Amino acid sequence: MALNEDQPRLGCGRIIDDVWASIDQPPTVHEQTCPDCQSARLALHQLEAVAGSLRERDRDDPALQPGLRVKEAIMMVARAEVRRSRRAPLATTALGVIDISEQALSGLIRFAASTLPGVRARRCTISSTPGTPQSAPAAVDAGNVRITLTVAIASGVRIPATMDLLRERINAVVQAQTSITMQQIDIIVEDLYDF
Amino acid sequence: MDSTHDSDEAGPPVEALDDLDESTIVSRAQDGDLEAFEWLVSAHQGGVFRLAFRMLNDHAEAEDVVQETFIAAWRSLPGLSSPQAFISWLYRSATNKCFDLLRSRQRRPSDSTAFDTEQGAAGGPIPEQGWKGGPGGRVGTAVGSRTAQDPALHHEAEAQMRALADLLQTVPEGLRACWLLRDVHEFSYAEIAAIVQIPESTVRGRIARARRFLAEGMQPWR
Amino acid sequence: MTSDQSLRASAVDLEALADTLSDALAAHPGVVRLEPTVRSVIDRWTPAAIDQMHRTLRPAARPPVVARDGLVLSMTDLVLTLQIDLATDIRRSALELAQEAQDLAGRLVQDAGLTIGSIDVTILAIEGARTP
């Protein structure tokens, strides 16, 4: 099957896509003499202009935006569902249990990373058992927290030194906020960005 | 207020999401970071809405598509293979919801066309009377020129855009989606192929057919 | 006092206590906010329904439950169980703040003359100050 078999053609045999691709350039020798190409160029040029105007007007048209309540409804569902995440118990006092959600803990780890210039925290996986991230569905064992953090690093940053600093920073922040001492912090550099 | 807490004191710096690359923001939303997710909703709800609106020609239905698409996104984000796949996922999900809605409208068979059916004017041979108007016709178009100063030109530009929007509703939905993704949302052919999950050559064919159909339909405006 | 009356009375007490707890915890330095949860949002609708149920059905079919954003109070046999969901300010230790919230709530529940079953606190977010 020829690649362009399903492409519509003009009377002169040319593919419309090819005419479209060059409508912003001066007509070729063939286009100067072929009536099919001439009228096609004109019609497509017209379409391109109107489509461009429509594109720009739609983009700026306040009426062509979803209402505020749409985002509110989306975020309400998201907020409600995120709260069902796993918890890590931090302390049991005379009054009851104090725990932290997995999302709050990974948010804290991302925050710790953000205090280092040239580091952007991406995904953070928290597990209690080595090598099996999503093994414990109900709770995280606060005495045995292991994390895997993926990061993007600014190009030019010295990676080994930064990784050491990042581990230190995460440990310090998590310890201060929750009293959790991390058992293991694995960091994966998955991307570089221009600083 | 307690002396240990001073609200005027500058807190620790919080990185602004606007300064981050989108892959980082998507990654964080994948981990359930609500702030990152909300940023993604704000950044992309307009685009998804406009696609849905031009597919469905119905404001309320387009809003439903936005809401359903982003709630589904929130649930699917953790399992997304790579953050770079997010935009394709988002538009694929929205496009499919539009097709579902269009099918559920239960129109007359001649009006409803499944994604893979390209019947009707856009699929047929080029009509003999097509591409009329020729080199002798009026070349200038009202749109794209300095219309603000000229009420008559402005009016004509508005009328042309309305005509295109109306004409678009008569384009079979499979072609319409591809055309909108290319000429309005400015995705590449490869990106559109990933969104609608058909080969790139088929995407090219559909867009060319949609352009021909629309260009022919716009002829009275020249 | 019949058991029906005592249950209705305790439900009213819970409403007042919930307001007191909500105000005191939200004003506690370092507490960014009490976090609404599905449970607190849905349970907020139920007191009236429960009240209705007590009037029409058997009393004590369900313990009275009162909820505010980030707070769920439930009473069984005059013993109060409390769940607090917090967002905390990163400038303070989240664990210390949670303990302070627990102690504060404990004092207020005792002041109201109720017996404490348990007061559990969940840290749902730790937030830094927003940069302008």
XYZ file of C-alpha atoms in Angstrom:
549
model
C 0.000 0.000 0.000
C 1.424 3.282 -1.049
C 2.055 5.724 1.776
C -0.137 8.406 0.259
C -2.892 6.192 -1.033
C -5.502 7.692 1.271
C -4.433 11.253 0.501
C -6.914 13.354 -1.445
C -5.522 14.670 -4.722
C -6.254 17.559 -7.024
C -7.345 17.132 -10.605
C -3.707 17.521 -11.701
C -2.716 14.620 -9.422
C -0.983 16.582 -6.688
C -1.581 15.771 -3.034
C -3.489 18.526 -1.247
C -1.117 18.191 1.708
C 1.760 19.245 -0.581
C -0.125 22.289 -1.800
C -0.887 23.218 1.814
C 2.746 22.780 2.861
C 3.898 25.419 0.390
C 1.064 27.953 0.371
C 3.207 30.463 2.240
C 5.852 30.266 -0.484
C 5.701 31.735 -3.992
C 3.951 29.455 -6.491
C 6.134 26.916 -8.306
C 6.327 26.821 -12.100
C 3.638 24.130 -12.140
C 1.423 26.106 -9.757
C 1.735 29.220 -11.916
C 0.171 27.423 -14.857
C -2.052 24.714 -13.298
C -5.613 25.986 -12.693
C -6.267 23.200 -10.147
C -3.289 24.278 -8.085
C -4.089 27.964 -8.419
C -7.620 27.673 -7.118
C -6.542 25.187 -4.445
C -3.819 27.546 -3.266
C -6.263 30.393 -3.074
C -8.923 28.417 -1.204
C -6.421 26.906 1.224
C -4.816 30.270 1.824
C -8.220 31.657 2.691
C -8.881 28.746 5.048
C -5.524 29.172 6.730
C -6.216 32.845 7.369
C -9.701 32.288 8.796
C -8.564 29.271 10.851
C -5.686 31.317 12.255
C -8.047 34.096 13.279
C -10.459 31.624 14.821
C -7.590 29.961 16.701
C -6.422 33.236 18.190
C -9.874 34.541 18.973
C -10.978 31.303 20.637
C -7.836 31.257 22.756
C -8.506 34.729 24.145
C -12.285 34.458 24.318
C -13.338 34.446 27.983
C -16.571 32.732 26.961
C -14.560 29.776 25.622
C -13.220 28.795 29.016
C -14.820 26.324 31.393
C -16.592 28.009 34.298
C -14.834 28.333 37.646
C -16.982 25.634 39.172
C -15.483 23.060 36.795
C -12.020 23.362 38.299
C -13.554 23.513 41.769
C -15.358 20.235 41.156
C -12.209 18.613 39.763
C -10.118 19.729 42.723
C -12.765 18.665 45.221
C -12.674 15.126 43.861
C -8.864 15.147 43.743
C -8.606 16.456 47.303
C -11.079 13.915 48.596
C -9.315 11.023 46.890
C -5.779 11.969 47.891
C -6.799 11.801 51.541
C -7.396 8.092 51.258
C -3.687 7.490 50.942
C -1.550 5.440 53.297
C -0.541 6.774 56.695
C 2.628 6.447 58.727
C 2.054 6.444 62.479
C 4.464 8.855 64.205
C 3.542 8.630 67.873
C 1.052 7.129 70.289
C 0.346 9.433 73.216
C -1.958 9.028 76.201
C -4.690 10.660 74.111
C -4.351 8.761 70.851
C -2.394 8.188 67.652
C -0.599 10.846 65.612
C 0.090 9.905 62.019
C 1.080 11.544 58.727
C -0.281 10.869 55.258
C 2.052 9.541 52.602
C 1.280 12.619 50.467
C 2.276 14.980 53.263
C 5.514 13.032 53.730
C 6.411 13.048 50.031
C 5.491 16.734 49.871
C 7.897 17.336 52.743
C 10.646 15.462 50.910
C 10.045 17.529 47.757
C 10.184 20.649 49.884
C 13.518 19.564 51.381
C 14.870 19.034 47.861
C 13.613 22.433 46.698
C 15.835 24.157 49.265
C 18.878 23.082 47.221
C 19.564 25.201 44.140
C 19.782 23.174 40.941
C 17.579 20.316 42.163
C 13.987 19.686 41.083
C 12.262 16.831 42.881
C 10.005 14.713 40.710
C 8.573 11.399 41.875
C 8.947 10.151 45.407
C 8.164 6.557 46.326
C 7.900 5.634 49.971
C 8.202 2.050 51.072
C 8.730 0.117 54.269
C 10.290 -2.984 52.793
C 13.355 -2.819 50.582
C 12.649 -3.380 46.929
C 8.864 -3.598 47.165
C 7.495 -0.069 46.904
C 3.725 -0.635 46.851
C 3.713 -3.696 49.097
C 2.002 -2.239 52.154
C -1.411 -0.940 51.164
C -2.678 0.245 54.540
C 0.209 1.758 56.445
C 3.815 2.816 56.228
C 6.074 1.550 59.014
C 7.510 4.786 60.386
C 10.456 2.908 61.874
C 11.510 1.604 58.478
C 10.952 4.293 55.866
C 12.828 3.977 52.589
C 12.364 6.411 49.749
C 13.241 6.554 46.094
C 13.314 10.075 44.740
C 13.728 10.954 41.070
C 15.120 14.391 40.339
C 16.013 16.705 37.492
C 19.349 18.431 37.993
C 20.546 21.734 36.556
C 23.272 21.132 34.011
C 26.620 22.075 35.460
C 25.745 20.996 38.990
C 28.262 18.571 40.506
C 26.082 15.515 40.890
C 27.863 13.404 43.584
C 28.321 16.324 45.976
C 24.760 17.511 45.379
C 23.354 14.037 45.982
C 25.144 13.821 49.329
C 23.828 17.233 50.288
C 20.325 16.275 49.142
C 20.283 13.119 51.302
C 21.490 15.139 54.270
C 18.853 17.809 53.712
C 15.990 15.320 53.335
C 17.053 13.485 56.488
C 17.317 16.702 58.475
C 13.956 18.115 57.362
C 12.027 14.852 57.779
C 13.638 14.229 61.154
C 12.813 17.729 62.407
C 9.232 17.620 61.187
C 8.225 14.051 61.995
C 11.015 12.418 64.067
C 11.255 9.768 61.346
C 14.800 8.622 60.644
C 14.999 7.408 57.067
C 16.474 3.962 56.607
C 17.383 4.530 52.983
C 17.283 7.375 50.465
C 17.794 6.357 46.837
C 18.086 9.200 44.368
C 17.740 8.765 40.621
C 18.814 11.606 38.335
C 16.503 11.205 35.352
C 16.855 14.550 33.620
C 19.047 17.613 33.224
C 17.744 21.107 32.715
C 19.411 24.402 31.811
C 20.060 26.450 34.875
C -0.860 35.926 68.606
C 1.809 33.688 70.080
C 5.301 35.179 70.088
C 6.772 32.056 68.485
C 4.738 32.701 65.379
C 5.172 35.865 63.403
C 3.101 35.965 60.247
C 5.180 38.795 58.813
C 8.329 36.716 58.941
C 9.292 35.436 55.526
C 8.892 31.683 55.488
C 11.204 29.257 53.781
C 11.221 29.779 50.030
C 8.655 27.778 48.122
C 9.605 27.177 44.515
C 7.111 28.669 42.100
C 5.621 26.033 39.808
C 5.709 28.496 36.918
C 9.507 28.290 37.025
C 9.575 24.508 36.691
C 9.543 22.311 33.594
C 6.252 20.584 32.894
C 7.729 17.086 33.296
C 8.614 17.932 36.881
C 5.128 19.258 37.541
C 3.488 16.189 35.974
C 5.761 13.911 38.040
C 4.646 15.614 41.219
C 0.991 15.396 40.272
C 1.603 11.683 39.673
C 2.557 11.413 43.346
C -0.650 13.108 44.435
C 0.708 16.656 44.764
C -2.508 18.693 44.593
C -0.780 21.980 43.926
C 1.009 20.510 40.912
C -2.223 18.949 39.675
C -4.109 22.217 40.057
C -1.398 23.929 38.029
C -1.919 21.366 35.254
C -5.684 21.883 35.351
C -5.242 25.653 35.070
C -2.722 25.296 32.259
C -4.711 22.854 30.119
C -8.408 23.181 30.913
C -8.824 25.963 28.337
C -7.314 23.888 25.531
C -9.343 20.820 26.403
C -12.479 22.921 26.679
C -11.969 24.568 23.279
C -11.364 21.218 21.607
C -14.495 19.773 23.206
C -16.525 22.878 22.394
C -15.567 22.790 18.712
C -16.208 19.031 18.618
C -19.591 19.185 20.347
C -20.779 22.763 19.744
C -22.255 22.743 23.228
C -20.874 24.714 26.172
C -22.280 22.547 28.961
C -21.204 19.285 27.326
C -17.741 20.701 26.750
C -17.520 21.577 30.435
C -18.544 18.015 31.292
C -15.753 16.718 29.076
C -13.230 18.952 30.861
C -14.405 17.801 34.266
C -14.473 14.107 33.395
C -11.150 14.281 31.583
C -9.265 15.868 34.474
C -10.844 13.646 37.119
C -9.868 10.640 35.005
C -6.401 12.195 34.638
C -6.033 12.506 38.392
C -6.849 8.814 38.749
C -4.611 7.730 35.866
C -1.618 9.936 36.592
C 0.073 7.569 39.074
C 0.207 4.851 36.408
C 1.295 7.063 33.512
C 4.467 5.614 32.005
C 6.288 8.920 31.610
C 5.432 12.534 32.374
C 5.994 13.401 28.701
C 2.980 11.232 27.827
C 0.590 13.401 29.851
C -0.558 15.827 27.164
C -1.235 13.052 24.652
C -3.116 11.158 27.334
C -5.166 14.221 28.222
C -6.210 15.030 24.651
C -6.805 11.352 23.808
C -9.094 11.037 26.786
C -10.939 14.261 25.906
C -11.263 13.298 22.214
C -12.661 9.879 23.101
C -15.189 11.434 25.482
C -16.309 13.746 22.655
C -16.766 10.779 20.300
C -18.758 8.956 22.983
C -21.024 11.980 23.462
C -21.491 12.436 19.729
C -22.451 8.782 19.346
C -24.846 8.959 22.265
C -26.690 11.836 20.642
C -28.270 9.191 18.371
C -28.562 11.415 15.366
C -29.830 10.333 12.019
C -27.397 7.881 10.406
C -26.468 10.385 7.713
C -25.359 12.859 10.371
C -23.517 10.492 12.629
C -20.239 9.113 11.455
C -18.026 6.856 13.447
C -14.390 7.780 13.746
C -13.277 5.428 11.038
C -16.060 6.211 8.607
C -15.322 9.024 6.252
C -18.414 9.276 4.207
C -20.095 12.369 2.897
C -18.706 15.326 1.098
C -15.302 15.243 2.713
C -14.650 11.673 1.664
C -15.873 11.794 -1.916
C -14.009 12.809 -5.032
C -13.221 16.453 -5.575
C -16.372 17.938 -7.037
C -16.136 19.360 -10.526
C -17.162 22.773 -9.241
C -14.531 22.677 -6.531
C -11.791 25.261 -6.232
C -13.780 27.783 -8.221
C -13.084 31.424 -7.794
C -9.730 31.089 -9.435
C -6.968 33.636 -9.764
C -9.449 36.277 -10.849
C -11.362 36.117 -7.583
C -10.916 38.480 -4.698
C -7.659 37.493 -3.109
C -7.724 39.574 0.034
C -9.325 38.154 3.137
C -10.815 40.218 5.887
C -9.333 38.144 8.650
C -5.717 38.519 9.604
C -5.592 42.080 8.302
C -5.930 45.262 10.302
C -9.617 44.868 10.921
C -9.859 46.798 14.163
C -9.959 50.169 12.428
C -12.480 49.121 9.822
C -15.908 48.092 11.153
C -16.914 46.613 7.809
C -13.794 44.436 7.614
C -14.188 43.502 11.248
C -17.749 42.447 10.590
C -16.705 40.390 7.618
C -13.941 38.708 9.621
C -16.420 37.783 12.323
C -18.809 36.420 9.724
C -16.033 34.323 8.170
C -15.035 32.836 11.501
C -18.659 32.057 12.281
C -19.037 30.448 8.880
C -15.947 28.300 9.485
C -17.186 27.300 12.945
C -20.574 26.324 11.505
C -19.022 24.502 8.572
C -16.808 22.592 10.987
C -19.875 21.019 12.562
C -20.659 19.351 9.240
C -17.219 17.746 8.951
C -17.258 14.054 9.982
C -16.083 13.834 13.585
C -12.960 11.781 12.912
C -11.730 14.369 10.414
C -12.906 17.221 12.598
C -10.876 16.021 15.583
C -7.696 15.664 13.520
C -8.184 19.060 11.868
C -8.803 20.811 15.190
C -5.766 19.181 16.776
C -3.565 20.318 13.862
C -4.850 23.687 12.665
C -6.323 25.015 15.929
C -4.327 23.294 18.666
C -1.169 23.120 16.540
C -0.076 19.605 17.479
C 2.361 17.906 15.096
C 1.192 15.013 12.915
C 3.141 12.620 15.142
C 1.506 14.028 18.267
C -1.952 13.737 16.702
C -1.225 10.149 15.698
C -0.417 9.467 19.369
C -3.578 11.237 20.532
C -6.077 9.589 18.174
C -4.040 6.380 17.953
C -4.056 5.960 14.210
C -1.061 5.886 11.847
C 0.498 9.233 11.001
C -0.195 8.747 7.284
C -3.899 8.330 8.059
C -3.801 11.482 10.179
C -2.301 13.381 7.246
C -5.005 12.080 4.932
C -7.787 13.037 7.301
C -6.467 16.534 7.834
C -6.042 17.059 4.094
C -9.611 15.916 3.484
C -10.892 18.192 6.248
C -8.950 21.128 4.794
C -10.313 20.506 1.338
C -13.863 20.234 2.646
C -13.507 23.419 4.714
C -11.717 25.339 1.965
C -14.465 24.463 -0.499
C -17.123 25.440 1.999
C -15.466 28.794 2.594
C -15.557 29.680 -1.120
C -18.600 31.982 -0.851
C -16.530 34.166 1.434
C -13.929 35.060 -1.132
C -34.351 12.074 81.380
C -35.227 9.407 78.848
C -32.478 7.921 76.706
C -33.956 9.690 73.702
C -33.627 13.053 75.458
C -30.094 12.368 76.610
C -29.003 11.435 73.110
C -30.527 14.560 71.671
C -28.889 16.638 74.409
C -25.485 15.114 73.738
C -25.849 15.813 70.023
C -26.452 19.473 70.848
C -23.439 19.501 73.187
C -21.334 18.027 70.392
C -22.309 20.833 68.025
C -21.144 23.453 70.514
C -17.983 21.518 71.308
C -17.224 21.082 67.598
C -17.417 24.859 67.108
C -15.176 25.487 70.107
C -12.613 22.929 68.927
C -12.726 24.209 65.368
C -12.088 27.821 66.439
C -9.383 26.976 68.964
C -7.455 24.617 66.688
C -7.636 26.895 63.669
C -6.285 29.769 65.796
C -3.433 27.696 67.208
C -0.114 29.088 65.934
C 1.372 26.838 63.279
C -1.935 25.266 62.288
C -2.445 26.367 58.670
C -5.949 24.936 58.559
C -8.153 22.047 59.500
C -8.264 19.912 56.361
C -11.679 18.963 55.023
C -11.906 15.270 54.227
C -14.557 13.191 52.514
C -15.587 11.981 55.924
C -15.891 15.430 57.485
C -17.728 16.798 54.452
C -20.199 13.932 54.260
C -20.652 13.626 58.013
C -21.472 17.316 58.215
C -24.805 16.516 56.580
C -25.706 13.741 58.982
C -26.577 15.263 62.396
C -30.009 16.322 61.203
C -30.535 12.962 59.587
C -29.398 11.219 62.756
C -31.642 13.434 64.849
C -34.531 12.501 62.595
C -33.600 8.875 62.912
C -33.595 9.095 66.716
C -37.040 10.612 66.639
C -38.554 8.081 64.318
C -36.543 4.910 64.802
C -34.935 3.196 67.756
C -32.671 5.479 69.770
C -28.928 4.717 69.767
C -29.133 3.027 66.387
C -25.956 4.970 65.593
C -23.698 7.071 67.782
C -24.166 10.814 67.310
C -21.557 12.164 64.898
C -20.725 15.821 64.379
C -18.231 17.080 61.835
C -16.494 20.276 60.821
C -13.670 20.735 58.321
C -10.901 18.484 59.630
C -12.887 17.395 62.675
C -15.060 14.373 63.321
C -16.559 13.962 66.773
C -18.456 10.845 67.673
C -19.987 9.840 70.940
C -20.650 6.351 72.219
C -21.962 5.857 75.741
C -20.888 9.389 76.703
C -17.306 8.726 75.623
C -15.995 11.057 72.928
C -13.831 9.940 70.038
C -12.192 12.725 68.047
C -10.320 12.735 64.740
C -8.376 15.867 63.785
C -6.939 16.395 60.268
C -4.350 19.143 60.067
C -2.291 21.144 57.595
C 0.726 22.514 59.440
C 3.199 25.325 58.885
C 6.648 24.033 57.977
C 8.291 26.558 60.281
C 7.128 24.430 63.215
C 7.697 20.721 63.794
C 4.622 18.942 62.441
C 4.783 16.263 65.112
C 5.069 18.808 67.932
C 2.178 20.783 66.499
C 0.055 17.666 66.232
C 0.777 16.910 69.893
C -0.128 20.481 70.866
C -3.376 20.165 68.933
C -4.081 16.870 70.664
C -3.445 18.389 74.131
C -5.496 21.484 73.367
C -8.416 19.398 72.134
C -8.082 17.153 75.198
C -8.386 20.124 77.561
C -11.424 21.498 75.735
C -13.190 18.130 75.740
C -12.567 17.776 79.476
C -13.754 21.347 80.081
C -16.971 20.347 78.342
C -17.357 17.604 80.910
C -16.993 14.728 78.494
C -14.923 11.581 78.802
C -12.189 11.163 76.188
C -12.063 7.884 74.330
C -9.301 8.840 71.942
C -8.043 11.894 70.084
C -6.247 10.916 66.890
C -4.432 13.491 64.779
C -3.453 13.086 61.126
C -1.012 15.460 59.423
C -2.402 15.782 55.889
C -0.133 18.549 54.616
C 2.942 20.476 55.678
C 3.024 23.822 53.953
C 5.639 26.475 53.398
C 4.762 30.138 53.229
C 3.591 31.120 49.775
C 6.041 33.388 48.015
C 4.238 36.445 46.674
